[in-house]
CSV table of C-alpha atoms in Angstrom, one decimal:
chain,number,residue,atom,x,y,z
A,85,UNK,CA,52.2,84.8,162.4
A,86,UNK,CA,50.2,86.0,165.7
A,87,UNK,CA,50.9,89.3,166.6
A,88,UNK,CA,51.0,90.6,170.2
A,89,UNK,CA,48.1,92.3,171.7
A,90,UNK,CA,49.9,95.8,171.5
A,91,UNK,CA,50.0,95.5,167.7
A,92,UNK,CA,53.9,95.4,167.6
A,93,UNK,CA,55.8,92.8,165.6
A,94,UNK,CA,58.8,92.5,167.8
A,95,UNK,CA,61.0,90.9,165.2
A,96,UNK,CA,60.6,93.7,162.6
A,97,UNK,CA,59.3,96.5,165.0
A,98,UNK,CA,56.8,97.0,162.4
A,99,UNK,CA,53.5,98.6,163.8
A,100,UNK,CA,50.2,96.8,162.5
A,101,UNK,CA,46.6,97.4,163.0
A,102,UNK,CA,44.8,94.7,165.2
A,103,UNK,CA,41.1,95.6,165.4
A,104,UNK,CA,41.2,97.6,168.4
A,105,UNK,CA,42.1,100.9,169.5
A,106,UNK,CA,45.6,101.1,170.7
A,107,UNK,CA,48.1,103.9,171.3
A,108,UNK,CA,52.0,102.6,170.7
A,109,UNK,CA,54.9,104.6,172.3
A,110,UNK,CA,58.1,104.1,169.7
A,111,UNK,CA,61.1,106.0,168.6
A,112,UNK,CA,61.6,107.5,165.0
A,113,UNK,CA,64.5,108.5,163.2
A,114,UNK,CA,64.5,112.3,163.0
A,115,UNK,CA,67.0,114.6,161.1
A,116,UNK,CA,69.7,114.5,163.9
A,117,UNK,CA,68.5,112.0,166.4
A,118,UNK,CA,65.9,109.6,167.6
A,119,UNK,CA,62.4,111.2,168.3
A,120,UNK,CA,59.9,110.1,170.7
A,121,UNK,CA,56.6,109.4,169.3
A,122,UNK,CA,53.0,107.7,169.6
A,123,UNK,CA,50.8,106.0,167.2
A,124,UNK,CA,47.4,106.2,167.9
A,125,UNK,CA,45.8,103.3,165.9
A,126,UNK,CA,42.3,103.2,165.5
A,127,UNK,CA,40.0,99.9,165.4
A,128,UNK,CA,41.1,98.7,162.1
A,129,UNK,CA,41.9,95.3,161.3
A,130,UNK,CA,44.7,93.4,160.0
A,131,UNK,CA,44.7,94.0,156.2
A,132,UNK,CA,42.4,97.3,156.2
A,133,UNK,CA,43.6,100.7,155.6
A,134,UNK,CA,43.0,104.2,157.1
A,135,UNK,CA,44.2,107.5,157.0
A,136,UNK,CA,46.9,109.0,159.3
A,137,UNK,CA,47.3,112.7,160.6
A,138,UNK,CA,50.6,113.7,161.9
A,139,UNK,CA,50.3,116.3,164.5
A,140,UNK,CA,53.1,118.9,165.6
A,141,UNK,CA,53.3,120.8,168.8
A,142,UNK,CA,54.5,124.2,169.2
A,143,UNK,CA,57.9,125.7,170.5
A,144,UNK,CA,58.6,124.8,174.5
A,145,UNK,CA,55.8,122.3,174.8
A,146,UNK,CA,55.6,118.6,174.0
A,147,UNK,CA,53.4,115.8,172.0
A,148,UNK,CA,51.6,115.4,175.4
A,149,UNK,CA,50.5,118.7,176.0
A,150,UNK,CA,47.2,120.0,174.6
A,151,UNK,CA,46.0,120.3,171.8
A,152,UNK,CA,48.1,117.4,170.3
A,153,UNK,CA,46.6,114.2,172.6
A,154,UNK,CA,42.9,115.5,172.5
A,155,UNK,CA,43.0,115.6,168.8
A,156,UNK,CA,44.7,112.4,168.4
A,157,UNK,CA,42.0,110.6,170.7
A,158,UNK,CA,39.3,112.3,168.6
A,159,UNK,CA,40.8,111.1,165.4
A,160,UNK,CA,41.4,107.7,166.6
A,161,UNK,CA,37.9,107.1,167.6
A,162,UNK,CA,36.7,108.2,164.0
A,163,UNK,CA,38.7,105.6,162.4
A,164,UNK,CA,41.7,107.9,161.8
A,165,UNK,CA,45.2,107.1,162.8
A,166,UNK,CA,47.3,109.8,164.4
A,167,UNK,CA,51.0,110.3,165.1
A,168,UNK,CA,52.3,112.5,167.8
A,169,UNK,CA,55.9,113.1,168.3
A,170,UNK,CA,58.6,115.5,170.1
A,171,UNK,CA,60.7,117.7,168.1
A,172,UNK,CA,64.3,117.5,168.4
A,173,UNK,CA,65.4,119.2,171.8
A,174,UNK,CA,61.7,118.7,173.4
A,175,UNK,CA,60.2,116.3,175.5
A,176,UNK,CA,61.8,112.8,175.4
A,177,UNK,CA,63.6,113.4,172.1
A,178,UNK,CA,67.2,113.6,171.5
A,179,UNK,CA,69.0,117.1,171.0
A,180,UNK,CA,69.5,120.3,172.9
A,181,UNK,CA,66.9,122.8,172.8
A,182,UNK,CA,69.5,125.5,172.2
A,183,UNK,CA,70.3,123.7,168.9
A,184,UNK,CA,66.8,123.4,167.5
A,185,UNK,CA,65.5,125.7,164.5
A,186,UNK,CA,62.4,126.0,162.2
A,187,UNK,CA,64.3,124.3,159.4
A,188,UNK,CA,65.6,121.2,161.6
A,189,UNK,CA,62.3,120.8,162.8
A,190,UNK,CA,61.0,120.6,159.3
A,191,UNK,CA,63.6,117.9,158.5
A,192,UNK,CA,62.3,116.0,161.9
A,193,UNK,CA,58.8,116.2,160.1
A,194,UNK,CA,59.9,115.1,156.8
A,195,UNK,CA,61.2,111.9,158.3
A,196,UNK,CA,58.1,111.5,160.4
A,197,UNK,CA,56.1,111.9,157.2
A,198,UNK,CA,58.3,109.5,155.2
A,199,UNK,CA,57.9,106.9,158.1
A,200,UNK,CA,54.2,107.4,158.2
A,201,UNK,CA,54.1,107.0,154.3
A,202,UNK,CA,55.7,103.6,154.5
A,203,UNK,CA,53.3,102.1,157.0
A,204,UNK,CA,51.3,99.4,155.1
A,205,UNK,CA,47.9,100.2,156.4
A,206,UNK,CA,48.3,104.2,155.8
A,207,UNK,CA,46.5,105.1,152.6
A,208,UNK,CA,46.5,109.0,153.2
A,209,UNK,CA,48.3,111.3,155.1
A,210,UNK,CA,47.1,114.7,156.6
A,211,UNK,CA,49.6,117.3,158.7
A,212,UNK,CA,48.2,119.3,161.7
A,213,UNK,CA,50.4,121.7,163.6
A,214,UNK,CA,50.0,124.2,166.3
A,215,UNK,CA,51.9,127.6,166.6
A,216,UNK,CA,55.5,126.9,165.6
A,217,UNK,CA,54.1,123.4,164.7
A,218,UNK,CA,51.9,125.2,162.2
A,219,UNK,CA,54.7,126.8,160.6
A,220,UNK,CA,56.5,123.5,160.2
A,221,UNK,CA,53.4,121.8,158.8
A,222,UNK,CA,53.0,124.8,156.2
A,223,UNK,CA,56.6,124.4,155.2
A,224,UNK,CA,56.2,120.8,154.9
A,225,UNK,CA,53.2,120.9,153.1
A,226,UNK,CA,54.6,123.0,150.2
A,227,UNK,CA,57.5,120.5,149.8
A,228,UNK,CA,55.1,117.6,149.7
A,229,UNK,CA,52.5,119.1,147.5
A,230,UNK,CA,50.5,116.2,145.8
A,231,UNK,CA,51.3,113.8,148.6
A,232,UNK,CA,49.5,115.6,151.6
A,233,UNK,CA,45.5,115.1,151.8
A,234,UNK,CA,45.0,117.9,153.7
A,235,UNK,CA,46.5,120.8,156.2
A,236,UNK,CA,45.6,122.2,159.5
A,237,UNK,CA,47.1,125.2,160.6
A,238,UNK,CA,46.5,126.4,164.6
A,239,UNK,CA,47.6,129.6,165.5
A,240,UNK,CA,50.6,129.0,163.0
A,241,UNK,CA,53.5,131.1,164.5
A,242,UNK,CA,54.8,133.2,161.3
A,243,UNK,CA,55.5,135.8,163.6
A,244,UNK,CA,58.9,133.9,164.4
A,245,UNK,CA,60.4,135.5,161.3
A,246,UNK,CA,59.2,139.1,162.2
A,247,UNK,CA,60.3,138.7,165.7
A,248,UNK,CA,63.9,137.4,164.9
A,249,UNK,CA,64.4,140.5,162.4
A,250,UNK,CA,63.0,142.9,165.0
A,251,UNK,CA,65.2,141.8,167.7
A,252,UNK,CA,62.6,140.7,170.4
A,253,UNK,CA,61.5,136.9,170.9
A,254,UNK,CA,58.7,136.5,173.6
A,255,UNK,CA,59.9,139.4,175.5
A,256,UNK,CA,63.8,138.7,175.2
A,257,UNK,CA,65.5,141.6,173.5
A,258,UNK,CA,68.6,141.2,171.3
A,259,UNK,CA,70.7,142.8,168.3
A,260,UNK,CA,69.0,141.3,165.2
A,261,UNK,CA,72.2,142.0,163.1
A,262,UNK,CA,74.7,140.3,165.4
A,263,UNK,CA,72.5,137.9,167.9
A,264,UNK,CA,74.0,136.5,170.9
A,265,UNK,CA,75.2,132.7,171.0
A,266,UNK,CA,72.4,131.9,173.3
A,267,UNK,CA,69.4,133.9,174.3
A,268,UNK,CA,67.5,133.2,177.6
A,269,UNK,CA,63.5,133.0,176.5
A,270,UNK,CA,61.1,131.7,179.6
A,271,UNK,CA,63.6,129.4,181.4
A,272,UNK,CA,65.0,128.2,177.8
A,273,UNK,CA,68.1,128.9,175.9
A,274,UNK,CA,67.5,129.8,172.2
A,275,UNK,CA,70.6,129.2,170.0
A,276,UNK,CA,71.8,131.8,167.7
A,277,UNK,CA,71.1,129.7,164.8
A,278,UNK,CA,67.6,129.7,165.6
A,279,UNK,CA,67.4,133.7,165.0
A,280,UNK,CA,69.6,133.3,162.0
A,281,UNK,CA,67.6,130.7,160.5
A,282,UNK,CA,64.2,132.4,161.1
A,283,UNK,CA,65.2,135.6,159.5
A,284,UNK,CA,65.7,133.9,156.2
A,285,UNK,CA,62.7,131.5,156.1
A,286,UNK,CA,60.1,132.2,153.3
A,287,UNK,CA,57.2,131.0,155.1
A,288,UNK,CA,54.3,132.1,153.0
A,289,UNK,CA,56.0,131.3,149.6
A,290,UNK,CA,56.6,127.8,150.5
A,291,UNK,CA,53.0,127.5,151.8
A,292,UNK,CA,51.8,128.7,148.7
A,293,UNK,CA,52.9,125.7,146.7
A,294,UNK,CA,50.5,123.4,148.5
A,295,UNK,CA,47.2,123.9,146.5
A,296,UNK,CA,45.2,121.2,148.7
A,297,UNK,CA,42.6,121.6,151.5
A,298,UNK,CA,43.8,124.0,154.4
A,299,UNK,CA,42.1,125.0,157.7
A,300,UNK,CA,43.4,127.6,159.6
A,301,UNK,CA,42.5,128.4,162.9
A,302,UNK,CA,43.4,131.5,165.0
A,303,UNK,CA,42.1,133.3,168.1
A,304,UNK,CA,41.5,136.9,167.8
A,305,UNK,CA,42.9,137.6,171.1
A,306,UNK,CA,46.1,135.9,170.5
A,307,UNK,CA,48.9,138.3,171.9
A,308,UNK,CA,52.0,135.9,171.0
A,309,UNK,CA,51.0,135.4,167.3
A,310,UNK,CA,48.5,138.5,166.3
A,311,UNK,CA,45.7,137.2,164.2
A,312,UNK,CA,47.0,138.9,161.2
A,313,UNK,CA,49.4,136.2,160.8
A,314,UNK,CA,46.4,133.8,160.4
A,315,UNK,CA,44.9,136.2,157.8
A,316,UNK,CA,48.2,136.2,155.9
A,317,UNK,CA,48.4,132.4,155.6
A,318,UNK,CA,44.9,132.7,154.2
A,319,UNK,CA,46.1,135.2,151.6
A,320,UNK,CA,48.9,132.7,150.9
A,321,UNK,CA,46.5,129.8,150.6
A,322,UNK,CA,43.1,131.5,148.8
A,323,UNK,CA,41.7,127.7,149.0
A,324,UNK,CA,41.8,127.9,152.8
A,325,UNK,CA,39.0,128.0,155.3
A,326,UNK,CA,39.9,130.6,158.0
A,327,UNK,CA,38.3,130.3,161.6
A,328,UNK,CA,38.9,133.5,163.4
A,329,UNK,CA,37.4,132.6,167.2
A,330,UNK,CA,36.6,135.8,169.2
A,331,UNK,CA,37.3,134.5,172.4
A,332,UNK,CA,40.6,132.4,172.0
A,333,UNK,CA,44.4,133.3,172.7
A,334,UNK,CA,47.4,131.7,171.4
A,335,UNK,CA,47.0,128.3,173.5
A,336,UNK,CA,43.2,127.8,172.0
A,337,UNK,CA,42.0,126.4,175.2
A,338,UNK,CA,39.1,128.6,175.8
A,339,UNK,CA,36.7,126.1,174.5
A,340,UNK,CA,38.3,123.4,173.5
A,341,UNK,CA,35.4,121.4,172.4
A,342,UNK,CA,34.8,124.0,169.5
A,343,UNK,CA,38.7,124.0,168.4
A,344,UNK,CA,38.8,120.2,168.3
A,345,UNK,CA,35.6,119.9,166.6
A,346,UNK,CA,36.9,122.3,163.9
A,347,UNK,CA,39.8,120.4,163.4
A,348,UNK,CA,38.5,116.7,163.5
A,349,UNK,CA,35.6,117.5,161.2
A,350,UNK,CA,37.8,119.3,158.7
A,351,UNK,CA,40.2,116.1,158.7
A,352,UNK,CA,37.1,113.9,158.5
A,353,UNK,CA,35.9,115.6,155.4
A,354,UNK,CA,39.0,115.1,153.4
A,355,UNK,CA,40.4,112.1,154.7
A,356,UNK,CA,37.5,109.6,154.8
């Protein structure tokens, strides 16, 4: 059968390599609804295999905002497939933002990882997440230990638990014992369940179950997630390499070239 130039079998909806770099928009099943996704195929021929990196965005952002697309493009050019997607309640994916929690984002990510593992051309899988996406990557790595080849945590926002316990999230204050049904945060409405779930997450305990390669990148000037949270991840994963960037804040966008080079260099080392 001759497959169309955009590498999608119209009958089975199966994405296949076609010898050229292609970026394909698709829908994937999440924990509670459909997730909008992009598959970044490198120039791999039919029948060949390549590794794939699942890249996860932070809270209140999307798959199409830095650093997700920049990292995906770099990996694609180096023969590594990437998969970016919008978590539930974000971007083009189904669901309401107020119903989103760290744990249902983790369930979304596990569904995406299951999809990636079933692709016939994928031979290894790595996870890469920024901010809350870093926390989700860490939780998934602990759960998928032995099935994940490498993990990159970019400014991982483990502060979400302390914020939920202390009654202050991104400047919005509340009673942590009895949180409101919704909390207005930067023009978004967090649901009460987000706070209650965050209070009980064992982030560091989960990630410590993963014994594979880990790269942690944190900005020393990060005022959203102070650098000690990146250092705490290093304590939980002694095998990890930790990059503290002196002039970077939470968005890690001061020197994009440096940040993306660290990420892609680490992933190439363990995937190719």
